[in-house]
Amino acid sequence: MVRRMNTFSHVKRGTAIAACAAVLVGATAGAAAAEPRGHAAPHPMGSVSHHAASPFTAAAVATGPKPGTLAVSFSADRHERVRVYAGSSAKAQQHLVATAAGSARLTVTSAHGSWIRLVPSSGAPLVLTVRELGLASDPNLRDAGGYRTADGRWVAMGLVYRSAALTLTAADRKVVDGLGITGDYDLRTPSEIAAAPDVVPAGATYANLNVMGTDSAGMGSSPITTPEQMAQMMEDGERGFVTQASAKKAFATLLTSIADAKGATVYHCTAGKDRTGWASAVLLTLLGVDRATVTQDYLLSNTYFFDSPAVQAQLAAMPPAQAAIYTPAMQVRAAYLDAGFDQVAKDYGSMYAYAVKGLGLSPRTVAELRARMLKG
């Protein structure tokens, strides 16, 4: 049996459960379309004619099959001639490592760095890198960009990172210190922060944006006795991210800060999956990324958090019945994210309306967010 949170309402309790479940294993784990369905966007992203369209309909960079290599894939018109360059950063000197026509899957050297610049014979180039950083102490720290929007642009990489608690080893801190992060936005409660303070990236300003609006994510007295009850609480928690005043304030500040940032931004909670997952879903949707891709990004926390050895060891140490109850809280499921989108549709009709009417963002802030983060 698991105790429910002692909070102000059923939805608030669900939001607290989402935070609390991460607290149970978050520190240990670290150590080891946009619009809601059925609603047209009231504020269109704009036509392709307003910007230089990228000819790439798909592209990705991943760790290669052998040490010292990168796997690069892209799709474009068969008449496009694509030059592939590699460098140590998005703006560093680039080295030609391959050429290809149209669509290709390539294995290239990473000797020059992991940033890949795809230069087509026509249209805008595309700069990508490996999404996940591969950190032992924070496996769920990853780039929030690298996705194509519905109007053919791409969310820039190297500007926004999403993460679990920044309880970094010395080796991993060196990696994070090199990301150019100037803003560290911590979505946790004070008690979570006290238990596992951030290792703030070098040169970054730290801010606590308490989504929960409470001091603690501790358990209360109302029991949860089945996995189904826990899953329902997770869905309720996602709705709470949309309705709670503290959540609205936190997400509004975060999005405004990203729009205004001079460097890169990192935002995180404890596990990097619930509060952080909703923040990423809102950001990507406002940028014009389609719903399926947003969900795919959300579900990656199962790979980087739930499937991690530390989390699996924690669950294995529990009695089977208890592990079964906690498992829905340790996972992310499409149904959880759907609950948040459904709440947005019910209360506001669209994600843009939620951002403006619910979060209080100005249309100018949304426009600045798009201008800063969209390329091609």
Short mmCIF file of C-alpha atoms in Angstrom, two decimals:
data_model
loop_
_atom_site.label_atom_id
_atom_site.label_comp_id
_atom_site.label_asym_id
_atom_site.label_seq_id
_atom_site.Cartn_x
_atom_site.Cartn_y
_atom_site.Cartn_z
CA MET A 1 0.00 0.00 0.00
CA VAL A 2 1.21 3.51 -0.87
CA ARG A 3 0.00 6.63 0.88
CA ARG A 4 -1.45 9.43 -1.22
CA MET A 5 -0.30 12.98 -0.80
CA ASN A 6 -2.04 15.09 1.80
CA THR A 7 -2.81 18.00 -0.50
CA PHE A 8 -5.66 20.36 -1.19
CA SER A 9 -7.62 18.47 -3.84
CA HIS A 10 -7.70 15.28 -5.88
CA VAL A 11 -5.88 16.94 -8.77
CA LYS A 12 -3.36 18.61 -6.47
CA ARG A 13 -2.79 15.23 -4.83
CA GLY A 14 -2.07 13.70 -8.21
CA THR A 15 0.47 16.39 -9.01
CA ALA A 16 2.18 15.72 -5.72
CA ILE A 17 2.27 11.98 -6.43
CA ALA A 18 4.06 12.70 -9.70
CA ALA A 19 6.72 14.62 -7.80
CA CYS A 20 6.95 12.25 -4.86
CA ALA A 21 7.46 9.11 -6.91
CA ALA A 22 10.51 10.70 -8.49
CA VAL A 23 11.89 11.63 -5.07
CA LEU A 24 11.99 7.97 -4.07
CA VAL A 25 14.62 7.08 -6.64
CA GLY A 26 15.64 10.33 -8.30
CA ALA A 27 18.85 10.97 -6.39
CA THR A 28 19.91 7.34 -6.65
CA ALA A 29 19.11 7.19 -10.32
CA GLY A 30 21.28 10.20 -10.90
CA ALA A 31 24.18 8.64 -9.12
CA ALA A 32 24.31 5.28 -10.77
CA ALA A 33 1.61 18.57 -32.94
CA ALA A 34 1.19 20.57 -31.69
CA GLU A 35 -2.32 21.60 -30.69
CA PRO A 36 -4.74 19.44 -28.68
CA ARG A 37 -6.76 17.00 -30.77
CA GLY A 38 -9.76 18.44 -32.55
CA HIS A 39 -8.77 22.09 -32.12
CA ALA A 40 -7.33 24.31 -34.83
CA ALA A 41 -4.52 26.64 -33.81
CA PRO A 42 -5.90 30.17 -33.32
CA HIS A 43 -2.44 31.63 -33.80
CA PRO A 44 -0.83 29.99 -36.85
CA MET A 45 2.90 29.44 -37.04
CA GLY A 46 3.10 31.27 -40.36
CA SER A 47 3.63 30.04 -43.89
CA VAL A 48 6.82 28.59 -45.25
CA SER A 49 7.20 31.58 -47.54
CA HIS A 50 8.06 33.72 -44.53
CA HIS A 51 11.38 31.97 -43.94
CA ALA A 52 14.08 30.05 -45.80
CA ALA A 53 12.78 26.50 -45.61
CA SER A 54 15.07 23.63 -44.79
CA PRO A 55 14.87 20.88 -47.42
CA PHE A 56 15.29 18.19 -44.75
CA THR A 57 12.15 16.30 -43.79
CA ALA A 58 13.99 14.15 -41.24
CA ALA A 59 17.46 14.18 -39.70
CA ALA A 60 19.22 12.88 -36.61
CA VAL A 61 22.65 12.40 -35.08
CA ALA A 62 23.37 9.56 -32.66
CA THR A 63 26.32 7.74 -31.16
CA GLY A 64 27.86 5.56 -33.85
CA PRO A 65 28.14 1.77 -33.96
CA LYS A 66 31.85 1.90 -33.10
CA PRO A 67 33.84 4.09 -30.69
CA GLY A 68 34.84 7.37 -32.28
CA THR A 69 31.96 7.42 -34.74
CA LEU A 70 28.61 9.14 -35.20
CA ALA A 71 25.51 7.83 -36.95
CA VAL A 72 24.10 10.57 -39.18
CA SER A 73 20.83 10.19 -41.05
CA PHE A 74 18.77 12.62 -43.11
CA SER A 75 16.05 12.75 -45.72
CA ALA A 76 15.74 15.36 -48.45
CA ASP A 77 14.75 15.57 -52.09
CA ARG A 78 16.77 13.14 -54.19
CA HIS A 79 18.16 16.02 -56.21
CA GLU A 80 19.74 17.63 -53.16
CA ARG A 81 23.48 17.28 -52.81
CA VAL A 82 24.32 17.33 -49.11
CA ARG A 83 27.73 18.07 -47.63
CA VAL A 84 28.24 16.80 -44.08
CA TYR A 85 30.55 18.77 -41.77
CA ALA A 86 31.60 18.01 -38.18
CA GLY A 87 32.84 20.33 -35.44
CA SER A 88 33.23 20.68 -31.69
CA SER A 89 30.30 23.09 -31.31
CA ALA A 90 27.49 24.62 -33.33
CA LYS A 91 29.69 27.59 -34.22
CA ALA A 92 33.14 25.97 -34.28
CA GLN A 93 35.21 25.46 -37.40
CA GLN A 94 33.70 22.59 -39.37
CA HIS A 95 35.45 19.76 -41.22
CA LEU A 96 33.97 18.03 -44.26
CA VAL A 97 33.43 14.35 -43.37
CA ALA A 98 31.02 13.11 -46.05
CA THR A 99 28.85 13.97 -49.03
CA ALA A 100 25.62 12.32 -50.12
CA ALA A 101 22.62 12.83 -52.37
CA GLY A 102 19.03 13.00 -51.18
CA SER A 103 18.52 10.69 -48.22
CA ALA A 104 21.33 8.86 -46.46
CA ARG A 105 22.42 6.93 -43.39
CA LEU A 106 26.10 7.50 -42.72
CA THR A 107 28.72 6.57 -40.17
CA VAL A 108 31.24 9.39 -39.81
CA THR A 109 34.19 10.08 -37.55
CA SER A 110 33.66 12.02 -34.34
CA ALA A 111 37.31 13.08 -34.23
CA HIS A 112 36.35 16.66 -35.09
CA GLY A 113 33.45 16.79 -32.61
CA SER A 114 29.84 15.68 -32.30
CA TRP A 115 28.17 18.70 -33.92
CA ILE A 116 27.04 17.97 -37.48
CA ARG A 117 26.19 20.60 -40.08
CA LEU A 118 24.18 19.40 -43.07
CA VAL A 119 24.62 21.78 -46.00
CA PRO A 120 22.24 21.14 -48.91
CA SER A 121 22.72 22.39 -52.44
CA SER A 122 19.62 24.55 -51.92
CA GLY A 123 17.78 25.80 -48.87
CA ALA A 124 18.90 26.35 -45.30
CA PRO A 125 21.58 24.21 -43.63
CA LEU A 126 20.75 22.19 -40.53
CA VAL A 127 22.92 21.86 -37.41
CA LEU A 128 22.38 18.87 -35.12
CA THR A 129 24.17 16.90 -32.43
CA VAL A 130 23.63 13.82 -30.30
CA ARG A 131 20.52 14.35 -28.15
CA GLU A 132 21.59 12.59 -24.98
CA LEU A 133 24.79 13.54 -23.18
CA GLY A 134 25.45 10.06 -21.82
CA LEU A 135 26.11 11.23 -18.26
CA ALA A 136 26.42 8.49 -15.63
CA SER A 137 25.13 10.75 -12.86
CA ASP A 138 22.30 12.30 -14.92
CA PRO A 139 21.25 9.98 -17.75
CA ASN A 140 18.06 11.97 -18.40
CA LEU A 141 19.93 15.18 -19.24
CA ARG A 142 19.34 15.75 -22.93
CA ASP A 143 18.92 18.42 -25.56
CA ALA A 144 15.32 19.59 -25.96
CA GLY A 145 15.84 20.62 -29.59
CA GLY A 146 16.48 18.82 -32.85
CA TYR A 147 12.85 18.33 -33.86
CA ARG A 148 11.15 19.38 -37.10
CA THR A 149 8.09 21.61 -36.94
CA ALA A 150 4.89 21.29 -38.93
CA ASP A 151 5.93 24.17 -41.20
CA GLY A 152 9.34 22.67 -42.03
CA ARG A 153 11.59 24.51 -39.61
CA TRP A 154 13.76 22.89 -36.94
CA VAL A 155 14.09 23.49 -33.20
CA ALA A 156 17.69 24.55 -32.63
CA MET A 157 19.93 22.34 -30.55
CA GLY A 158 22.33 23.61 -27.90
CA LEU A 159 19.90 26.23 -26.56
CA VAL A 160 17.68 24.32 -24.14
CA TYR A 161 18.40 21.23 -22.06
CA ARG A 162 15.99 19.18 -19.96
CA SER A 163 17.24 17.18 -17.03
CA ALA A 164 16.78 15.33 -13.78
CA ALA A 165 18.23 16.85 -10.60
CA LEU A 166 21.74 18.18 -11.29
CA THR A 167 23.48 15.96 -8.73
CA LEU A 168 26.53 15.61 -10.95
CA THR A 169 29.81 13.80 -10.51
CA ALA A 170 32.98 15.81 -11.05
CA ALA A 171 33.47 14.26 -14.48
CA ASP A 172 29.90 14.97 -15.57
CA ARG A 173 30.08 18.51 -14.23
CA LYS A 174 32.92 19.22 -16.65
CA VAL A 175 30.67 18.17 -19.52
CA VAL A 176 27.76 20.31 -18.32
CA ASP A 177 30.04 23.28 -17.64
CA GLY A 178 30.95 23.22 -21.33
CA LEU A 179 27.37 23.61 -22.58
CA GLY A 180 27.24 27.40 -22.24
CA ILE A 181 24.34 27.28 -19.78
CA THR A 182 23.47 30.66 -18.28
CA GLY A 183 20.19 29.74 -16.56
CA ASP A 184 19.46 26.77 -14.27
CA TYR A 185 15.72 26.52 -13.51
CA ASP A 186 14.87 24.07 -10.74
CA LEU A 187 11.19 23.03 -10.73
CA ARG A 188 11.37 21.14 -7.42
CA THR A 189 10.05 21.82 -3.92
CA PRO A 190 12.32 23.20 -1.16
CA SER A 191 12.50 19.81 0.57
CA GLU A 192 13.62 18.12 -2.65
CA ILE A 193 16.28 20.76 -3.15
CA ALA A 194 17.54 20.42 0.43
CA ALA A 195 17.88 16.66 -0.02
CA ALA A 196 19.79 16.93 -3.32
CA PRO A 197 21.05 20.46 -4.11
CA ASP A 198 22.00 21.31 -7.67
CA VAL A 199 25.54 21.37 -8.89
CA VAL A 200 24.94 24.65 -10.70
CA PRO A 201 26.70 24.81 -14.07
CA ALA A 202 29.61 27.22 -14.30
CA GLY A 203 28.44 30.67 -15.35
CA ALA A 204 24.76 29.89 -14.72
CA THR A 205 22.26 31.77 -12.57
CA TYR A 206 20.13 29.49 -10.41
CA ALA A 207 16.39 29.97 -9.84
CA ASN A 208 13.82 27.82 -8.06
CA LEU A 209 10.46 27.71 -9.85
CA ASN A 210 8.40 25.57 -7.47
CA VAL A 211 5.74 23.97 -9.68
CA MET A 212 4.10 22.28 -6.70
CA GLY A 213 3.84 25.45 -4.64
CA THR A 214 4.40 23.41 -1.48
CA ASP A 215 7.44 22.86 0.73
CA SER A 216 7.44 19.10 0.46
CA ALA A 217 6.55 16.27 -1.89
CA GLY A 218 6.03 13.94 1.08
CA MET A 219 3.38 11.24 1.40
CA GLY A 220 0.10 11.78 3.22
CA SER A 221 -2.53 9.49 4.68
CA SER A 222 -4.88 8.46 1.86
CA PRO A 223 -3.86 5.02 0.52
CA ILE A 224 -3.17 3.95 -3.04
CA THR A 225 -3.53 0.18 -3.19
CA THR A 226 -3.42 -0.69 -6.91
CA PRO A 227 -1.31 0.18 -9.97
CA GLU A 228 -4.48 1.47 -11.63
CA GLN A 229 -5.02 3.99 -8.84
CA MET A 230 -1.42 5.15 -9.16
CA ALA A 231 -1.75 5.57 -12.93
CA GLN A 232 -4.92 7.60 -12.41
CA MET A 233 -3.11 9.81 -9.92
CA MET A 234 -0.37 10.42 -12.49
CA GLU A 235 -2.97 11.55 -15.01
CA ASP A 236 -4.55 13.81 -12.39
CA GLY A 237 -1.13 15.25 -11.68
CA GLU A 238 -0.62 16.12 -15.33
CA ARG A 239 -3.94 17.98 -15.32
CA GLY A 240 -2.75 19.79 -12.22
CA PHE A 241 0.22 21.14 -14.16
CA VAL A 242 -2.35 22.96 -16.31
CA THR A 243 -4.74 24.14 -13.59
CA GLN A 244 -2.68 24.92 -10.49
CA ALA A 245 -1.69 28.55 -9.91
CA SER A 246 1.81 27.63 -8.73
CA ALA A 247 2.40 25.56 -11.86
CA LYS A 248 1.17 28.33 -14.15
CA LYS A 249 3.52 30.81 -12.48
CA ALA A 250 6.50 28.47 -12.71
CA PHE A 251 6.00 27.51 -16.36
CA ALA A 252 5.33 31.12 -17.36
CA THR A 253 8.59 32.25 -15.77
CA LEU A 254 10.48 29.39 -17.40
CA LEU A 255 9.21 30.07 -20.92
CA THR A 256 9.79 33.81 -20.59
CA SER A 257 13.33 33.15 -19.37
CA ILE A 258 14.05 30.87 -22.33
CA ALA A 259 12.78 33.54 -24.72
CA ASP A 260 15.00 36.17 -23.07
CA ALA A 261 18.10 34.02 -22.49
CA LYS A 262 21.49 35.07 -23.82
CA GLY A 263 22.94 31.59 -23.42
CA ALA A 264 21.67 28.06 -23.01
CA THR A 265 19.02 27.08 -20.46
CA VAL A 266 18.56 23.93 -18.39
CA TYR A 267 15.34 23.13 -16.52
CA HIS A 268 14.68 20.10 -14.37
CA CYS A 269 12.77 18.46 -11.54
CA THR A 270 13.93 15.37 -9.64
CA ALA A 271 13.57 12.62 -12.25
CA GLY A 272 13.29 14.92 -15.27
CA LYS A 273 10.06 13.32 -16.45
CA ASP A 274 6.84 14.82 -15.01
CA ARG A 275 7.20 18.54 -14.29
CA THR A 276 10.07 18.68 -16.77
CA GLY A 277 8.12 16.56 -19.24
CA TRP A 278 5.17 18.93 -19.23
CA ALA A 279 7.45 21.95 -19.60
CA SER A 280 9.04 20.35 -22.67
CA ALA A 281 5.67 19.42 -24.14
CA VAL A 282 4.45 23.01 -23.83
CA LEU A 283 7.67 24.43 -25.27
CA LEU A 284 7.80 22.10 -28.27
CA THR A 285 4.10 22.52 -29.00
CA LEU A 286 4.36 26.31 -28.96
CA LEU A 287 7.27 25.99 -31.38
CA GLY A 288 5.12 23.99 -33.80
CA VAL A 289 6.34 20.43 -33.24
CA ASP A 290 3.60 17.88 -33.96
CA ARG A 291 1.83 16.00 -31.19
CA ALA A 292 3.30 12.59 -32.06
CA THR A 293 6.85 13.91 -31.89
CA VAL A 294 6.15 15.73 -28.62
CA THR A 295 4.89 12.46 -27.17
CA GLN A 296 7.93 10.61 -28.47
CA ASP A 297 10.20 13.09 -26.70
CA TYR A 298 8.16 12.74 -23.50
CA LEU A 299 8.43 8.94 -23.58
CA LEU A 300 12.23 9.03 -23.83
CA SER A 301 12.28 9.38 -20.04
CA ASN A 302 11.39 5.69 -19.91
CA THR A 303 14.69 4.97 -21.65
CA TYR A 304 16.86 7.38 -19.68
CA PHE A 305 15.15 7.24 -16.26
CA PHE A 306 12.85 4.25 -15.76
CA ASP A 307 15.12 1.76 -17.56
CA SER A 308 18.25 3.01 -15.78
CA PRO A 309 20.03 0.45 -13.55
CA ALA A 310 19.47 2.53 -10.41
CA VAL A 311 15.70 2.76 -10.83
CA GLN A 312 15.39 -0.89 -11.76
CA ALA A 313 17.45 -1.84 -8.71
CA GLN A 314 15.16 0.21 -6.47
CA LEU A 315 12.07 -1.51 -7.84
CA ALA A 316 13.71 -4.94 -7.61
CA ALA A 317 14.42 -4.33 -3.92
CA MET A 318 10.72 -3.74 -3.18
CA PRO A 319 8.20 -6.50 -2.49
CA PRO A 320 6.57 -7.36 -5.85
CA ALA A 321 3.17 -5.92 -4.91
CA GLN A 322 4.73 -2.63 -3.84
CA ALA A 323 6.89 -2.45 -6.97
CA ALA A 324 3.79 -2.99 -9.10
CA ILE A 325 2.10 -0.01 -7.45
CA TYR A 326 5.13 2.27 -7.80
CA THR A 327 5.92 1.32 -11.40
CA PRO A 328 3.29 3.62 -12.98
CA ALA A 329 4.75 6.52 -11.00
CA MET A 330 8.29 5.75 -12.12
CA GLN A 331 7.27 5.59 -15.77
CA VAL A 332 5.96 8.09 -18.24
CA ARG A 333 2.99 6.99 -20.33
CA ALA A 334 1.28 8.61 -23.29
CA ALA A 335 -1.94 8.62 -21.27
CA TYR A 336 -0.34 10.92 -18.70
CA LEU A 337 0.65 13.48 -21.29
CA ASP A 338 -2.70 13.12 -23.03
CA ALA A 339 -4.40 14.10 -19.77
CA GLY A 340 -2.49 17.38 -19.75
CA PHE A 341 -3.30 18.10 -23.39
CA ASP A 342 -6.94 17.22 -22.77
CA GLN A 343 -7.05 19.68 -19.87
CA VAL A 344 -5.59 22.38 -22.11
CA ALA A 345 -8.21 21.62 -24.76
CA LYS A 346 -11.00 21.74 -22.19
CA ASP A 347 -9.91 24.96 -20.47
CA TYR A 348 -8.35 26.93 -23.34
CA GLY A 349 -8.95 25.23 -26.68
CA SER A 350 -5.32 25.34 -27.83
CA MET A 351 -1.79 25.39 -26.46
CA TYR A 352 -1.30 28.94 -27.69
CA ALA A 353 -4.40 30.08 -25.79
CA TYR A 354 -3.13 28.24 -22.70
CA ALA A 355 0.19 30.06 -23.00
CA VAL A 356 -1.41 33.49 -23.39
CA LYS A 357 -4.54 33.21 -21.25
CA GLY A 358 -3.44 30.56 -18.75
CA LEU A 359 0.24 31.35 -18.28
CA GLY A 360 -0.09 35.03 -19.05
CA LEU A 361 2.58 35.13 -21.75
CA SER A 362 2.33 38.00 -24.17
CA PRO A 363 2.04 37.23 -27.90
CA ARG A 364 5.37 39.04 -28.23
CA THR A 365 7.05 36.62 -25.81
CA VAL A 366 5.74 33.63 -27.78
CA ALA A 367 6.99 35.23 -30.99
CA GLU A 368 10.41 35.86 -29.42
CA LEU A 369 10.56 32.26 -28.23
CA ARG A 370 9.91 31.06 -31.78
CA ALA A 371 12.33 33.52 -33.33
CA ARG A 372 15.11 32.45 -30.99
CA MET A 373 14.63 28.70 -31.22
CA LEU A 374 13.46 27.97 -34.77
CA LYS A 375 15.90 27.58 -37.66
CA GLY A 376 15.51 27.01 -41.37
#
